[in-house]
Short mmCIF file of C-alpha atoms in Angstrom, two decimals:
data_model
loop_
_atom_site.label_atom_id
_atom_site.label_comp_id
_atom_site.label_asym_id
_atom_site.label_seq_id
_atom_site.Cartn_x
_atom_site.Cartn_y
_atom_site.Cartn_z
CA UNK A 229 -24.15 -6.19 -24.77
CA UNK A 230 -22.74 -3.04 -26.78
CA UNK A 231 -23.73 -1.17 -23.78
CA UNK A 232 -22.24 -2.91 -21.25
CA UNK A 233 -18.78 -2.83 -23.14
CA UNK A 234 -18.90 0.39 -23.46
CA UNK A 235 -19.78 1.02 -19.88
CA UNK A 236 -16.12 -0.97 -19.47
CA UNK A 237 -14.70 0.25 -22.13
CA UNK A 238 -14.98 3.94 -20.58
CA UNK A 239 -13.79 3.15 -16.27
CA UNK A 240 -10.59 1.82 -17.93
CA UNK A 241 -9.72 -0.75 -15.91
CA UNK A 242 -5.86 -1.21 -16.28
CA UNK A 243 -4.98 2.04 -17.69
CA UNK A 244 -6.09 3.69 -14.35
CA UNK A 245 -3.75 0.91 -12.38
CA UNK A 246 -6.28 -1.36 -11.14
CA UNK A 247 -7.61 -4.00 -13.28
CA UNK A 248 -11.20 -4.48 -11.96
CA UNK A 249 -12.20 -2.46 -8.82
CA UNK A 250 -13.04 0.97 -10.23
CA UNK A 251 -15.43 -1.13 -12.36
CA UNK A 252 -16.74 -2.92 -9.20
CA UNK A 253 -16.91 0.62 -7.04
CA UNK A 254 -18.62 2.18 -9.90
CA UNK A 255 -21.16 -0.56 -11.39
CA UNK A 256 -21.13 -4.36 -10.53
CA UNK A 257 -20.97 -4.01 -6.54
CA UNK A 258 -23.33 -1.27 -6.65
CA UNK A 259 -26.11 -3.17 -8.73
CA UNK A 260 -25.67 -6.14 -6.43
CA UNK A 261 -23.83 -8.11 -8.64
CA UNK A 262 -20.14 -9.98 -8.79
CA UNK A 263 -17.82 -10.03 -11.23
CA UNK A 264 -18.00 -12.91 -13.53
CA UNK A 265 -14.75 -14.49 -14.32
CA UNK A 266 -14.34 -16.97 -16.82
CA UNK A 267 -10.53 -19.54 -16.00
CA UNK A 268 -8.72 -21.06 -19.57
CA UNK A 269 -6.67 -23.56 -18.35
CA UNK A 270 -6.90 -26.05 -15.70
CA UNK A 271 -3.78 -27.10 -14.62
CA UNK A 272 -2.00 -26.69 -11.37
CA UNK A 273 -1.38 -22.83 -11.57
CA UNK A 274 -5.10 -22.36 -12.36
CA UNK A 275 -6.75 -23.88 -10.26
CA UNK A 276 -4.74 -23.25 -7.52
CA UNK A 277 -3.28 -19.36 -7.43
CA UNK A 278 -5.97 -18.04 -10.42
CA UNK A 279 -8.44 -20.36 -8.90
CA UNK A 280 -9.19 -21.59 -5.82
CA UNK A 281 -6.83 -18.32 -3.70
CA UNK A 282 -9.21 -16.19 -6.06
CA UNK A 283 -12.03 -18.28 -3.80
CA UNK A 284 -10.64 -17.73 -0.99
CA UNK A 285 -9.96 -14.26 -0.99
CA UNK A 286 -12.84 -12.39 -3.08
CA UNK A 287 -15.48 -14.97 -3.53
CA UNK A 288 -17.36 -11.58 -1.89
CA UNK A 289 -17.13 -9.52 -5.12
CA UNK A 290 -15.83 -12.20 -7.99
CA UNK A 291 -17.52 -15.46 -9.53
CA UNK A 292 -16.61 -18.49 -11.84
CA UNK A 293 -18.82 -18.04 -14.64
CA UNK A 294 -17.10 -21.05 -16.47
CA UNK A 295 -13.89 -22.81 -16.68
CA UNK A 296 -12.58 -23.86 -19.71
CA UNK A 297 -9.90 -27.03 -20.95
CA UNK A 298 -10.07 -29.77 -23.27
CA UNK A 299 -9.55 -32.60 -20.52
CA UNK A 300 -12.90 -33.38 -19.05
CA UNK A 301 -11.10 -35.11 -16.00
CA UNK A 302 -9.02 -31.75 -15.43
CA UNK A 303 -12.52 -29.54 -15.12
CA UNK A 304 -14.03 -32.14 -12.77
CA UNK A 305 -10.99 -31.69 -10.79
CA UNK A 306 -11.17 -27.93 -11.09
CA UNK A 307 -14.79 -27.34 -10.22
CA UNK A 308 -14.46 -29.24 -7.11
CA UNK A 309 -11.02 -27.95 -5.92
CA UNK A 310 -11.79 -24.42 -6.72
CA UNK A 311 -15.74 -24.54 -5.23
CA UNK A 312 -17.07 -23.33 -7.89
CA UNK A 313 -20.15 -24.99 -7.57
CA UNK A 314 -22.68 -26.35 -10.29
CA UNK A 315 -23.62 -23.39 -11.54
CA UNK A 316 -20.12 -22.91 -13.36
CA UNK A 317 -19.94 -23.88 -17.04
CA UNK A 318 -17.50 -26.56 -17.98
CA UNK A 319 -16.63 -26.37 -21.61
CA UNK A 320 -14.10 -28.23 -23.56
CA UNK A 321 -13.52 -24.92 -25.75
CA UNK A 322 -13.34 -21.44 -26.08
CA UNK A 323 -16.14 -21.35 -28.41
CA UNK A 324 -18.47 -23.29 -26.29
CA UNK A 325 -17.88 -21.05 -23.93
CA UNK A 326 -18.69 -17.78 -25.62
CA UNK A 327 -21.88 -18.81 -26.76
CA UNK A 328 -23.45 -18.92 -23.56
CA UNK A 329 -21.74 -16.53 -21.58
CA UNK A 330 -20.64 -12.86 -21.11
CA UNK A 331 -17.68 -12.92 -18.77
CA UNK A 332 -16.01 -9.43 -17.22
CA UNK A 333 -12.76 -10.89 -17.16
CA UNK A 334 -10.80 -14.00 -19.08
CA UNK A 335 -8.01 -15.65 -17.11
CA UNK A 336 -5.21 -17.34 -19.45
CA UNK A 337 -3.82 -19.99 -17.83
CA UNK A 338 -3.01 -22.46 -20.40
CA UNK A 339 0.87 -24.05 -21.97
CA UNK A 340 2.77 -20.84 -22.32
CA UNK A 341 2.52 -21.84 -26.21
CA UNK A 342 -0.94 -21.14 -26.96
CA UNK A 343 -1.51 -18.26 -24.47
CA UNK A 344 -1.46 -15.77 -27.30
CA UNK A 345 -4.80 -17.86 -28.97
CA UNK A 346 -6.79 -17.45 -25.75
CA UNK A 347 -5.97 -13.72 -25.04
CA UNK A 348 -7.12 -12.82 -28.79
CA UNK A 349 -10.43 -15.00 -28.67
CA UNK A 350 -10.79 -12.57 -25.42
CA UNK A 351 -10.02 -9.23 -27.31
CA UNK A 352 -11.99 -10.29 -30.54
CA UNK A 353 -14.81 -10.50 -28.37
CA UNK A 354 -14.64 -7.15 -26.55
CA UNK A 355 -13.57 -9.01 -23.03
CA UNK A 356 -10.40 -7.69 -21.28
CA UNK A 357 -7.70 -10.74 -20.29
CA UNK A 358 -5.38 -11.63 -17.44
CA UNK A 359 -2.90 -14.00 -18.90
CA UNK A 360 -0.55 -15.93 -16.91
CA UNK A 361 3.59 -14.89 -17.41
CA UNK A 362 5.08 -15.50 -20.24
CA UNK A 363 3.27 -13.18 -22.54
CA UNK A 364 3.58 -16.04 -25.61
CA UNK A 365 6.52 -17.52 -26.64
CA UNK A 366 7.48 -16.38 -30.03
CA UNK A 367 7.85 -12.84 -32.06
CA UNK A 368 4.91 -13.41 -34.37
CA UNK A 369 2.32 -14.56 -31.40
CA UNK A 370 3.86 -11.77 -29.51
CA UNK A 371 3.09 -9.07 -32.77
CA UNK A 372 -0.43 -10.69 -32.60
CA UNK A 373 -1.28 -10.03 -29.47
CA UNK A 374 -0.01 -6.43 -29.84
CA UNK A 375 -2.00 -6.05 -32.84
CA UNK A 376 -5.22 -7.50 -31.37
CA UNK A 377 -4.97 -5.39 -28.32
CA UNK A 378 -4.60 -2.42 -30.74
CA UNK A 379 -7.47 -3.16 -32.99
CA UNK A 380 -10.33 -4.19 -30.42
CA UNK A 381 -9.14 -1.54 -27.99
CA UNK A 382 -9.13 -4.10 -25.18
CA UNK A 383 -6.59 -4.42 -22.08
CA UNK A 384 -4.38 -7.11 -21.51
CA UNK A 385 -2.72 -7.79 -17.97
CA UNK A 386 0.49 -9.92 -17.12
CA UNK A 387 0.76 -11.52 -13.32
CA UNK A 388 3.73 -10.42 -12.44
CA UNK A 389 3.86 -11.30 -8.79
CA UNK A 390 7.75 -10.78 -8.54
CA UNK A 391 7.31 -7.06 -8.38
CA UNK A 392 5.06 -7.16 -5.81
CA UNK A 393 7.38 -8.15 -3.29
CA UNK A 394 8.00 -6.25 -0.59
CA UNK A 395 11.83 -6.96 -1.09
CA UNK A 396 11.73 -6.60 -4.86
CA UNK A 397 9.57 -3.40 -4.41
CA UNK A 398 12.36 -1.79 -1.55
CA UNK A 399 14.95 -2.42 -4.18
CA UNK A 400 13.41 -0.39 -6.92
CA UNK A 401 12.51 2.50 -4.30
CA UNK A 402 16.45 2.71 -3.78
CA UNK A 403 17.10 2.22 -7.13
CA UNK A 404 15.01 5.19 -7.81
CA UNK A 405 15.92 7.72 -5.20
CA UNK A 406 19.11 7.32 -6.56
CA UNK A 407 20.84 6.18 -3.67
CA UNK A 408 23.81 4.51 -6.24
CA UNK A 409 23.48 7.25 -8.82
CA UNK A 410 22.47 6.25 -12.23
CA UNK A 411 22.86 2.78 -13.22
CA UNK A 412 25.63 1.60 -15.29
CA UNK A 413 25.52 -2.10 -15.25
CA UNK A 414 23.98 -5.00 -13.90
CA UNK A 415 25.19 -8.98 -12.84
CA UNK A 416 21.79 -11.09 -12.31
CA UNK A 417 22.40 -15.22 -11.43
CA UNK A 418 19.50 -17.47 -11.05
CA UNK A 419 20.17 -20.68 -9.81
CA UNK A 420 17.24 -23.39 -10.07
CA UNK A 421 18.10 -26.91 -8.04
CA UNK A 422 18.06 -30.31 -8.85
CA UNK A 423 14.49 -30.41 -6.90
CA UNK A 424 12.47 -27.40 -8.69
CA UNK A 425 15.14 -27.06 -11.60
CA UNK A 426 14.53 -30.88 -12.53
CA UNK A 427 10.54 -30.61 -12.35
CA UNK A 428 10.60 -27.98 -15.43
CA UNK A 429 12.17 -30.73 -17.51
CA UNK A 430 9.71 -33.58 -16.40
CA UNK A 431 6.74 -31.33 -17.80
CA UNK A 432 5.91 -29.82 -21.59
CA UNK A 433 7.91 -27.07 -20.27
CA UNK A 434 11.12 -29.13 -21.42
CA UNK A 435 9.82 -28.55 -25.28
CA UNK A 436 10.71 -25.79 -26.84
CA UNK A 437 7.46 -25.95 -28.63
CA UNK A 438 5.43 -25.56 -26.01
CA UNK A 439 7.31 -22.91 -23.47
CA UNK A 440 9.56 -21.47 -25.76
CA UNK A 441 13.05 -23.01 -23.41
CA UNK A 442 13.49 -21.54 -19.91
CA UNK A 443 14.27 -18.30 -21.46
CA UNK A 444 11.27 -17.30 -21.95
CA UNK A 445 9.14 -19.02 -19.41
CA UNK A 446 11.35 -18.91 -16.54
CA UNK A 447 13.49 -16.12 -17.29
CA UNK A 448 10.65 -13.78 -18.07
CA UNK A 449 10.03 -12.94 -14.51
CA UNK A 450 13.66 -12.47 -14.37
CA UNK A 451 14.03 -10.07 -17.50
CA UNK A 452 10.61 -8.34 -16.14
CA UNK A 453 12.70 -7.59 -13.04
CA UNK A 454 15.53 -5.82 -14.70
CA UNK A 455 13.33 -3.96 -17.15
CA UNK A 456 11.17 -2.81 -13.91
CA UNK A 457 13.90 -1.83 -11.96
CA UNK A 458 16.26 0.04 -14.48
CA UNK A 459 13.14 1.51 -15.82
CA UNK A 460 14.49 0.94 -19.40
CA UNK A 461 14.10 -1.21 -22.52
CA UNK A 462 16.53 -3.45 -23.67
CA UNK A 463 17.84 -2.86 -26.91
CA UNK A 464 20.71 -5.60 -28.10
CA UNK A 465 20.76 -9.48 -26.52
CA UNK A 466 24.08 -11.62 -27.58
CA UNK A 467 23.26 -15.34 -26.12
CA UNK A 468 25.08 -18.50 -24.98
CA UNK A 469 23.28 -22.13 -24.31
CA UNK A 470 23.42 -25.52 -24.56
CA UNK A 471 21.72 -28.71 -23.05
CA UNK A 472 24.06 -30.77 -21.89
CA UNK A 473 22.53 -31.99 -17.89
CA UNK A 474 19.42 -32.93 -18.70
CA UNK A 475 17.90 -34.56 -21.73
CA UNK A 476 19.35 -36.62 -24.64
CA UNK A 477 19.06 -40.44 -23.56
CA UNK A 478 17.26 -42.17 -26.42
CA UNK A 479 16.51 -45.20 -24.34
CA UNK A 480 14.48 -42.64 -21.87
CA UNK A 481 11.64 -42.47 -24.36
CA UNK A 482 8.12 -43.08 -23.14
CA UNK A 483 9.56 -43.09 -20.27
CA UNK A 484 8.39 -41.74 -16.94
CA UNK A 485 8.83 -42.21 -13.10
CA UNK A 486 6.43 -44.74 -12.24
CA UNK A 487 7.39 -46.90 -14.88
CA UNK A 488 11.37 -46.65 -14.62
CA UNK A 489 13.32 -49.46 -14.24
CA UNK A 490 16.58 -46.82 -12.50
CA UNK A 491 13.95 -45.61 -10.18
CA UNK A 492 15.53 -47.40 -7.45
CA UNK A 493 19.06 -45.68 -7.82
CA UNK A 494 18.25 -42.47 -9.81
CA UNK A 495 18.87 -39.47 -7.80
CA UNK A 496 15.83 -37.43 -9.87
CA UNK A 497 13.31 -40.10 -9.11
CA UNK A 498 10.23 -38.73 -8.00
CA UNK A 499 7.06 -40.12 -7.05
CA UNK A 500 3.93 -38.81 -7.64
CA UNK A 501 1.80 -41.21 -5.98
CA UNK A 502 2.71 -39.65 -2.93
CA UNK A 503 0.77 -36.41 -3.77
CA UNK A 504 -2.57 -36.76 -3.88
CA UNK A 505 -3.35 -33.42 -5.78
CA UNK A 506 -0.71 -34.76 -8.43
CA UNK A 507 -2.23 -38.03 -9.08
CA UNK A 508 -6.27 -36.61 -8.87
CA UNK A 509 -5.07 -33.83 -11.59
CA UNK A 510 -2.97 -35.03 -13.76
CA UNK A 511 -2.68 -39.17 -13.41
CA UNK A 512 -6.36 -40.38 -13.18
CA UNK A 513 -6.60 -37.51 -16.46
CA UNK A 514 -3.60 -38.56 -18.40
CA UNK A 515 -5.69 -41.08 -20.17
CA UNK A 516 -8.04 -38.45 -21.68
CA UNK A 517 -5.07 -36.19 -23.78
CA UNK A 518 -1.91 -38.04 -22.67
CA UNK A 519 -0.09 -35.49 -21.05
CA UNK A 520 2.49 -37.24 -18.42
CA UNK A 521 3.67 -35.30 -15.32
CA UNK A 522 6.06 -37.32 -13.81
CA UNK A 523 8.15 -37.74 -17.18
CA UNK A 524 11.91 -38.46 -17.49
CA UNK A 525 14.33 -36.09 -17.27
CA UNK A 526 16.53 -37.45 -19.23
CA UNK A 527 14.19 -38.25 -21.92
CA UNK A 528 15.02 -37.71 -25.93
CA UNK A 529 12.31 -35.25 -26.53
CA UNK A 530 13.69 -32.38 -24.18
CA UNK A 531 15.49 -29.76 -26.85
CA UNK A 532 15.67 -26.96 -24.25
CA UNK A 533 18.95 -25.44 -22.41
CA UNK A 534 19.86 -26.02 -18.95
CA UNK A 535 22.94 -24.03 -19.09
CA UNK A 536 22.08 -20.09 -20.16
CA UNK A 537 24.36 -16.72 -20.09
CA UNK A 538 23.06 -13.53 -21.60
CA UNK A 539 24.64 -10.16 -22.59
CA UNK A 540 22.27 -7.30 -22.37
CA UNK A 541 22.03 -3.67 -23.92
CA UNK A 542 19.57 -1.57 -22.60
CA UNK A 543 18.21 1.88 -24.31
CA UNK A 544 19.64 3.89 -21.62
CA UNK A 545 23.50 2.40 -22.16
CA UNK A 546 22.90 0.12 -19.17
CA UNK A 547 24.88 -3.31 -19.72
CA UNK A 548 23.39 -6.71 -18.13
CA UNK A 549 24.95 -10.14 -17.78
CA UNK A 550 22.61 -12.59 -16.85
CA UNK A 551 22.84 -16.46 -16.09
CA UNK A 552 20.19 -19.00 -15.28
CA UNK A 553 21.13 -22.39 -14.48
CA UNK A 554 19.08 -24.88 -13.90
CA UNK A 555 21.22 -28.05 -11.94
CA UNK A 556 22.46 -26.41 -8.85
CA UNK A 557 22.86 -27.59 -5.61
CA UNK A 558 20.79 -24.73 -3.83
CA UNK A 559 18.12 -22.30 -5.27
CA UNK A 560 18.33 -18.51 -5.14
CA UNK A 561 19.36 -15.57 -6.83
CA UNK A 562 22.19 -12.50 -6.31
CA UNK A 563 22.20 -9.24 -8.19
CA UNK A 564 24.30 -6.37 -7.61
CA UNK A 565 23.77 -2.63 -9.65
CA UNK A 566 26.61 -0.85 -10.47
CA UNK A 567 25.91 2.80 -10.38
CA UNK A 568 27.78 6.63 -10.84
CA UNK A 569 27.97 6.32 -6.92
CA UNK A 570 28.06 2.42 -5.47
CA UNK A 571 27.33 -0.16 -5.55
CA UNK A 572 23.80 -1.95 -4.64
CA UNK A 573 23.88 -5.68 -4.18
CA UNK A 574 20.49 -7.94 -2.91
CA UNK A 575 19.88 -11.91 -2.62
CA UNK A 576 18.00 -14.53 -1.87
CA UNK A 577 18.34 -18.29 -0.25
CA UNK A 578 22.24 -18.02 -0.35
CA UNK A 579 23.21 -20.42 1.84
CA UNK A 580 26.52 -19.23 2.57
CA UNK A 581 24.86 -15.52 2.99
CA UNK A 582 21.83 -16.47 4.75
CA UNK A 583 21.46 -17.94 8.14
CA UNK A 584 18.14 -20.01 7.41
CA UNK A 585 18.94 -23.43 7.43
CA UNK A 586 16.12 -25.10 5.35
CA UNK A 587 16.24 -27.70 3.05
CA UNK A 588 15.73 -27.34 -0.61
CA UNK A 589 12.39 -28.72 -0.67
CA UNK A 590 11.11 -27.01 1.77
CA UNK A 591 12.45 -23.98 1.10
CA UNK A 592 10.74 -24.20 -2.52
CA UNK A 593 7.15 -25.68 -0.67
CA UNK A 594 7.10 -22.23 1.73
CA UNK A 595 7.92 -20.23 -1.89
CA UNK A 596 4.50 -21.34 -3.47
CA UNK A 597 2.29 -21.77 -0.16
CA UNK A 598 -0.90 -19.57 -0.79
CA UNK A 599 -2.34 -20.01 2.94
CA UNK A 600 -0.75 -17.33 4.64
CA UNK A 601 2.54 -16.30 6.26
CA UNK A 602 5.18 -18.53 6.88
CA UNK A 603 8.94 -17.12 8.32
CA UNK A 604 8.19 -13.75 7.78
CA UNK A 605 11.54 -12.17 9.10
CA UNK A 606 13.80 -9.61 7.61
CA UNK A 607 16.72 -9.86 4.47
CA UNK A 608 19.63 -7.73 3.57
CA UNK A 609 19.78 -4.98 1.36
CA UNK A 610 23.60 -3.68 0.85
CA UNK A 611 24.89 -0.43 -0.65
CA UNK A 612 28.54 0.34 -0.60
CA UNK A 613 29.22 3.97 -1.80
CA UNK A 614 32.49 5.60 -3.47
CA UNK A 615 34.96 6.07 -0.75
CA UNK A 616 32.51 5.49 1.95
CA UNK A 617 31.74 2.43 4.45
CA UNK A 618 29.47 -0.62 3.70
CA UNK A 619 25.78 0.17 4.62
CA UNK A 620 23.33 -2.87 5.14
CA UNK A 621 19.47 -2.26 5.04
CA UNK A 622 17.59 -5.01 6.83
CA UNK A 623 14.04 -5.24 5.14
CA UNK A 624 10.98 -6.74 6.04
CA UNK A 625 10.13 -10.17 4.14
CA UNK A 626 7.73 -13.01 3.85
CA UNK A 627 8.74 -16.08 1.83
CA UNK A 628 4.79 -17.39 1.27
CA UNK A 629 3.56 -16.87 -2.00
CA UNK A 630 6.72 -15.31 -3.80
CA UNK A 631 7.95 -13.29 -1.29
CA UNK A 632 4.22 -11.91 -0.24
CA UNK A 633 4.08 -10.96 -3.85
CA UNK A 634 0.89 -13.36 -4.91
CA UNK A 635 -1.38 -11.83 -2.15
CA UNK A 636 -0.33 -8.13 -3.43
CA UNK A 637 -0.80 -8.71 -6.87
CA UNK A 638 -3.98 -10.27 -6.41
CA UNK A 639 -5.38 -7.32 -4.15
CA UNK A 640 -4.14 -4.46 -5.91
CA UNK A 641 -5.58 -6.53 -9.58
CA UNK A 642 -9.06 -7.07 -7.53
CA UNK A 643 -9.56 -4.60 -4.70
CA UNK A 644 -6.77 -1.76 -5.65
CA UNK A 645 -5.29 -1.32 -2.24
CA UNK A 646 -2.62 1.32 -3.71
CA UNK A 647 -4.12 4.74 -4.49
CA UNK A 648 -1.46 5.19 -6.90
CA UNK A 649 0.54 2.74 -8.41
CA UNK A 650 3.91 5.08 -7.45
CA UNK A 651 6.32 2.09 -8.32
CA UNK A 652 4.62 1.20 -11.67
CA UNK A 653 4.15 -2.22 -10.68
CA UNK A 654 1.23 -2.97 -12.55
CA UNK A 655 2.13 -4.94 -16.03
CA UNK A 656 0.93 -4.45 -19.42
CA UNK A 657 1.05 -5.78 -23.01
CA UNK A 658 4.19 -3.59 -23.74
CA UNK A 659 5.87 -4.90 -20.44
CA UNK A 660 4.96 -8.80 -20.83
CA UNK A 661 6.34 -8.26 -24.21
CA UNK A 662 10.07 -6.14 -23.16
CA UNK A 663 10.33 -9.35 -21.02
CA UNK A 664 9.44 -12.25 -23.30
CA UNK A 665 11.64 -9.99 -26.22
CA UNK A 666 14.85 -10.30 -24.17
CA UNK A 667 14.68 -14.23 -24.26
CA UNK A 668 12.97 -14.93 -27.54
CA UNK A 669 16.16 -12.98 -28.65
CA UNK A 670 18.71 -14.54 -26.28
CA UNK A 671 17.37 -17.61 -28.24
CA UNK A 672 17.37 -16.71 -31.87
CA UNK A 673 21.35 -15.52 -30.87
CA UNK A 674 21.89 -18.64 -29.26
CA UNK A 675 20.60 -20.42 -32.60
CA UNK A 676 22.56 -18.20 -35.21
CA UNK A 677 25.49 -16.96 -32.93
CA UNK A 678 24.56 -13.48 -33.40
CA UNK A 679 23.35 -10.42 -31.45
CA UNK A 680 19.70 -9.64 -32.03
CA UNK A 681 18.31 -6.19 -31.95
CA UNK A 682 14.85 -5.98 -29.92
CA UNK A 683 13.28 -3.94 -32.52
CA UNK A 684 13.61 -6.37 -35.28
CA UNK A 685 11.55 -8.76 -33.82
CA UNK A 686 8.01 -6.54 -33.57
CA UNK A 687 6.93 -3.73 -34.03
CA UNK A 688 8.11 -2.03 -30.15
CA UNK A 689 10.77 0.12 -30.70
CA UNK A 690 12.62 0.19 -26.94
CA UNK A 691 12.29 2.54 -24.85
CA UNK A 692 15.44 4.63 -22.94
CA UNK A 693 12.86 5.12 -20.00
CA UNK A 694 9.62 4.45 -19.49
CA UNK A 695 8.28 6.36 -17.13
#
């Protein structure tokens, strides 16, 4: 055992930019032998993008040791979704688990809230962890996880698939070759719909218990983005929200979908008997732990936002307004950089900037398809220069799997197709905590009224550039 974490211990797995394939090249492949890979969490984002795409794609040099979650329905599910065969432990705990097995590689998929007790358990046992975003959802799980990592000498990894895209990626090449100059501000808008919006309010994700609000486990890809591509820390956050859409209806509680006597006329009635992979996870389980998927959205319980705007102060004197909202009637995002030299301005799914003509749904179905290419054609770039003409930059894109992100996030975690990781798009502890920092801070401000300095909330001290 000592030996074998030692052995990887000493190829280093993240620190060299690939999480597991200078282990496989130099040991595990070599010996005849796959990677054993041990899933936390069996809910729709394991078993489907950390479980059954893992499958898919690498089945050649990874295995399911075990999958772990305390509904029993949930891991029958899992085991036959994923194909993971009999030989895969199914254990209702992590310390089940552990006794029997000796996993390469832990996989955190679990409620946002308790990530931070899974990817410990992982480090106090010498096994390096790939948790799902957010990071955690609080300061003092976040100063835990930064101590753990410290003291067992362990790597944690954070799937951030939004910098993987080949859009995302093209804007932080500009941003670097300084085709604006240097950055003085940023305005970032997220707009979530009254499809995908409205499903984050129908799960646990609506309790700020369990996600920590949309700030933190929406926004974190968001506030990954903008640490990523100014290459900075953020340093102050002054916050505004409020929940005033969604939410607050005391006659809405216990109340769900299928049981709804407004289902006829509401306009955010959905029905999940008409997806099979809904009802076989979650329905025919909910008996076991009680955890309803098709909730109200209206229901008493919800103390999240659904309206957020955010003031940012990075390190390097860079100034970011920010606003996520979560009711709109289209989904997409516009930024635009304000540099020494121009202007840089990208989107997405603008419907009055974009000549698809797709509807919301579907638009949101070809966002999370894992199955391979679907409307791969090309989006705009723009960059307007001081006293020069308008330039336009048509770049290639693929909207399956987050923009082609998944599939390049997964290869370069499991097969390291980059010889060097040039844009410094592989995520650590420090960066899964920058990003969860900005919103656990936009909502401490929000709460007190305040601005709230980054480096009062753990130990990280920001950064004026990273790399």
């Amino acid at each position: 055992m000592q030996n074998r974490r030692k052995f990887l211990s000493t190829i280093s797995l993240i620190a060299a930019g690939s999480l597991v394939s200078d282990h496989l090249k130099a040991g595990i492949l070599a010996k005849g032998k796959k990677l054993k890979v041990v899933l936390i969490g069996t809910g729709v984002r394991g078993t489907s993008f950390w479980g059954k795409r893992l499958m898919d794609a690498y089945s050649d040099i990874l295995t399911f040791d075990a999958l772990v979650d305390p509904n029993a329905g949930r891991l029958e599910y899992a085991r036959n979704y994923i194909s993971v065969g009999k030989d895969c432990g199914l254990y209702h705990s992590f310390e089940a688990m552990i006794k029997s097995h000796d996993p390469d590689l832990i996989i955190v998929t679990t409620p946002d809230s308790s990530h931070h007790e899974y990817v410990i358990k992982a480090l106090e046992n010498g096994i390096d962890v790939l948790t799902e975003k957010p990071l955690t959802v609080d300061e003092a799980k976040c100063q835990a996880i930064l101590d753990a990592e410290q003291k067992y000498q362990r790597k944690v990894f954070v799937g951030f698939n939004l910098r993987w895209s080949p859009y995302n990626a093209r804007i932080k090449q500009m941003l670097n070759d300084k085709i604006i100059g240097d950055i003085v501000s940023v305005d970032f808008s997220w707009n979530l719909n009254t499809s995908h919006g409205a499903s984050y309010f129908r799960r646990w994700h609506g309790q700020m218990e369990y996600s920590g609000s949309l700030l933190v486990h929406k926004s974190t890809h968001h506030f990954d983005l903008l640490n990523w591509w100014l290459n900075s820390e953020p340093e102050k956050v002054f916050a505004f929200g409020d929940l005033e859409y969604y939410g607050r209806r005391q006659e809405k509680k216990g109340v769900n979908c299928r049981n709804c006597n407004e289902k006829d006329t509401c306009k955010f009635y959905w029905d999940i008997n008409t997806s099979k992979s809904s009802v076989d996870l979650y329905v025919k389980n909910e008996h076991l732990d009680g955890y309803i998927r098709d909730s109200c959205v209206f229901r008493p319980d919800i103390d999240i936002y659904d309206k957020m705007n955010l003031n940012i102060r990075y390190a390097n004197n860079v100034y970011v307004n920010y606003m996520l909202t979560t009711y709109s009637p289209w989904e997409g995002w516009h930024i635009a950089f304000n540099g020494t030299k121009g202007r840089l301005e990208a989107f997405m799914d603008v419907p009055y900037m974009d000549s698809k003509n797709l509807s919301q749904e579907e638009l949101h179905r070809m966002e999370m398809n894992q199955q391979g290419s679907e409307d791969s054609d090309t989006r705009p770039i723009i960059t307007h220069k001081l006293w020069d003409s308008q330039e336009t930059l048509s770049v290639p894109h693929n909207r399956s799997g987050h923009g082609g992100g998944d599939k390049l996030l997964q290869d370069n975690i499991f097969r390291n197709i980059k010889a060097e990781d040039t844009l410094h798009q592989t995520a650590g502890t420090r960066d899964g905590a920058m990003s969860v920092l900005i919103g656990i801070a936009a909502r401490n401000s929000i709460e007190t009224g305040e601005p709230v300095l980054i480096s009062s909330l753990t130990d990280l001290k920001p950064k004026a550039q990273r790399f």
